[in-house]
Amino acid sequence: GIRQCYTDIVKAEKTEDWNSALKATNRLLKKFTKEGKIAFKCKLIALIQLGLWEDALLLIKKTPAAEMGAAHFEKAYIHYRTNENEESLEELSKCHPDDVRALELKAQLLYRLDRFQEAYDVYKHLMKNHSDEQDEERKANIVAVEAQLA
Amino acid sequence: KPMFFDLAASYIQLPDLRERM
Ligand SMILES: [K+]
């Protein structure tokens, strides 16, 4: 049933068995069409985790926004991974200005594009307004940016 | 250019499914 599908998806996330997660989301979408919104989002995450960039972009393109919710960050991340930097920045501009995920990715993109001062400014803003278990790695990224500014 | 941590990757996460299990 539905609950078993979700249990399988969560279990698959814990073990990083994203092929199983994808199969469970496909079961959901086929058998329980009312689960659409959340099931589409789960499928998108599984496709990204599997590095199936084209499939992930196609899913976003084919799925009306009302059926998946906003996927601007996820779309920007796919473009980032496929080195489509301008497309990624364009998609990030559609995210909320305080969206931590979007800011983190924007800083990475700006660094990649050698826009070091802008990257530094984004990181400064992030460090001031946000803290999580990745603070140490974030500091290392900032040091890398600073090295380019010096 | 030094290597960089891809911290944005950690935000590629499933929605909260606890209530559906
Ligand atoms: K990078």
Coordinates of C-alpha atoms and ligand atoms in Angstrom, one line a residue:
Chain A
G1 CA 0.0 0.0 0.0
I2 CA 0.9 3.7 0.2
R3 CA 2.5 3.5 3.6
Q4 CA 4.8 0.7 2.5
C5 CA 5.9 2.8 -0.5
Y6 CA 6.9 5.7 1.8
T7 CA 8.5 3.3 4.3
D8 CA 10.6 1.9 1.4
I9 CA 11.6 5.4 0.2
V10 CA 12.7 6.5 3.7
K11 CA 14.6 3.2 4.2
A12 CA 16.3 3.6 0.8
E13 CA 17.4 7.1 1.7
K14 CA 19.0 5.9 4.9
T15 CA 21.0 3.3 3.1
E16 CA 21.5 5.5 0.0
D17 CA 19.9 2.9 -2.1
W18 CA 18.4 5.4 -4.5
N19 CA 17.5 2.8 -7.1
S20 CA 15.1 1.3 -4.6
A21 CA 13.8 4.7 -3.8
L22 CA 13.2 5.4 -7.4
K23 CA 11.3 2.1 -7.9
A24 CA 9.1 2.9 -4.9
T25 CA 8.3 6.4 -6.2
N26 CA 7.4 4.9 -9.6
R27 CA 5.0 2.5 -7.7
L28 CA 3.4 5.4 -5.9
L29 CA 2.9 7.5 -9.1
K30 CA 1.5 4.5 -11.0
K31 CA -0.9 3.1 -8.3
F32 CA -1.7 6.1 -6.2
T33 CA -2.2 9.0 -8.5
K34 CA -3.5 11.3 -5.7
E35 CA 0.0 11.1 -4.1
G36 CA 1.2 13.1 -7.1
K37 CA 2.7 16.2 -5.5
I38 CA 4.9 14.6 -2.9
A39 CA 5.7 11.5 -5.0
F40 CA 7.0 13.6 -7.9
K41 CA 9.3 15.5 -5.5
C42 CA 10.6 12.1 -4.1
K43 CA 11.2 10.9 -7.6
L44 CA 13.1 14.1 -8.5
I45 CA 15.3 13.7 -5.5
A46 CA 16.0 10.0 -6.3
L47 CA 16.9 10.9 -9.9
I48 CA 19.3 13.7 -8.8
Q49 CA 20.9 11.4 -6.2
L50 CA 21.5 8.8 -9.0
G51 CA 23.1 11.5 -11.2
L52 CA 20.4 11.0 -13.9
W53 CA 20.5 14.7 -14.8
E54 CA 18.6 14.5 -18.1
D55 CA 15.8 12.4 -16.6
A56 CA 15.6 14.8 -13.6
L57 CA 15.3 17.9 -15.9
L58 CA 12.7 16.1 -18.1
L59 CA 10.6 15.3 -15.0
I60 CA 10.7 19.0 -14.0
K61 CA 9.8 20.0 -17.5
K62 CA 6.9 17.5 -17.8
T63 CA 5.4 18.0 -14.4
P64 CA 3.2 21.1 -13.9
A65 CA 4.3 23.2 -11.0
A66 CA 1.0 22.6 -9.3
E67 CA 1.8 18.9 -9.2
M68 CA 5.4 19.1 -7.8
G69 CA 5.7 22.4 -6.1
A70 CA 8.6 24.7 -6.7
A71 CA 11.8 22.9 -7.8
H72 CA 13.9 26.0 -8.6
F73 CA 16.7 24.9 -6.2
E74 CA 16.8 21.3 -7.5
K75 CA 16.8 22.5 -11.1
A76 CA 19.6 25.0 -10.3
Y77 CA 21.6 22.2 -8.7
I78 CA 21.2 19.9 -11.7
H79 CA 22.5 22.7 -13.9
Y80 CA 25.4 23.3 -11.5
R81 CA 26.4 19.6 -11.7
T82 CA 26.3 19.7 -15.5
N83 CA 28.3 22.9 -15.7
E84 CA 25.5 24.9 -17.1
N85 CA 26.4 27.8 -14.9
E86 CA 24.3 30.6 -16.4
E87 CA 21.2 28.4 -16.4
S88 CA 21.9 27.6 -12.8
L89 CA 22.2 31.2 -11.8
E90 CA 19.1 32.0 -13.7
E91 CA 17.1 29.4 -11.8
L92 CA 18.6 30.5 -8.4
S93 CA 17.3 34.0 -9.1
K94 CA 13.8 32.5 -8.8
C95 CA 14.4 31.3 -5.3
H96 CA 13.5 33.3 -2.2
P97 CA 16.4 35.7 -1.4
D98 CA 16.8 34.2 2.1
D99 CA 16.7 30.6 0.9
V100 CA 19.9 29.1 2.6
R101 CA 20.1 26.3 0.0
A102 CA 20.1 28.8 -2.9
L103 CA 22.6 31.0 -1.2
E104 CA 25.0 28.1 -0.6
L105 CA 24.8 27.1 -4.3
K106 CA 25.1 30.6 -5.5
A107 CA 28.3 31.1 -3.6
Q108 CA 29.7 27.9 -5.1
L109 CA 28.7 29.0 -8.6
L110 CA 30.3 32.5 -8.1
Y111 CA 33.5 30.8 -7.0
R112 CA 33.5 28.6 -10.0
L113 CA 33.0 31.6 -12.2
D114 CA 35.9 33.5 -10.6
R115 CA 33.5 36.0 -9.2
F116 CA 35.3 35.9 -5.8
Q117 CA 34.2 39.1 -4.2
E118 CA 30.5 38.3 -4.8
A119 CA 31.1 34.7 -3.5
Y120 CA 32.7 36.2 -0.4
D121 CA 29.8 38.5 0.2
V122 CA 27.3 35.6 -0.1
Y123 CA 29.3 33.5 2.4
K124 CA 29.6 36.4 4.8
H125 CA 25.8 36.8 4.7
L126 CA 25.4 33.0 5.2
M127 CA 27.8 32.8 8.1
K128 CA 26.1 35.7 9.9
N129 CA 22.5 34.4 9.5
H130 CA 22.9 30.7 9.4
S131 CA 24.6 27.8 11.3
D132 CA 24.5 24.1 10.8
E133 CA 26.6 20.9 11.0
Q134 CA 28.5 22.0 7.8
D135 CA 30.0 25.2 9.4
E136 CA 33.6 23.8 9.3
E137 CA 33.4 22.9 5.6
R138 CA 31.8 26.2 4.9
K139 CA 34.7 28.0 6.6
A140 CA 37.1 26.0 4.4
N141 CA 35.2 27.2 1.3
I142 CA 35.5 30.8 2.5
V143 CA 39.2 30.4 3.1
A144 CA 39.5 29.2 -0.6
V145 CA 37.6 32.3 -1.7
E146 CA 39.7 34.6 0.5
A147 CA 42.9 33.1 -1.0
Q148 CA 41.7 34.2 -4.4
L149 CA 40.9 37.7 -3.1
A150 CA 44.3 38.2 -1.4
Chain B
K1 CA 42.1 27.0 -7.8
P2 CA 41.7 24.8 -4.6
M3 CA 39.0 22.2 -4.3
F4 CA 35.8 23.2 -2.9
F5 CA 33.2 21.4 -0.8
D6 CA 29.9 20.9 -2.6
L7 CA 27.7 21.8 0.5
A8 CA 24.6 22.5 -1.6
A9 CA 24.4 18.8 -2.3
S10 CA 23.3 18.2 1.3
Y11 CA 20.1 20.1 0.5
I12 CA 19.0 17.6 -2.1
Q13 CA 16.6 15.9 0.4
L14 CA 13.4 14.1 0.4
P15 CA 10.4 15.9 1.8
D16 CA 9.3 15.0 5.3
L17 CA 7.5 11.7 4.9
R18 CA 7.0 10.7 8.5
E19 CA 3.3 11.4 8.6
R20 CA 2.8 9.2 5.5
M21 CA 4.5 6.1 6.8
Ligands
K1 K 33.0 24.6 -7.4

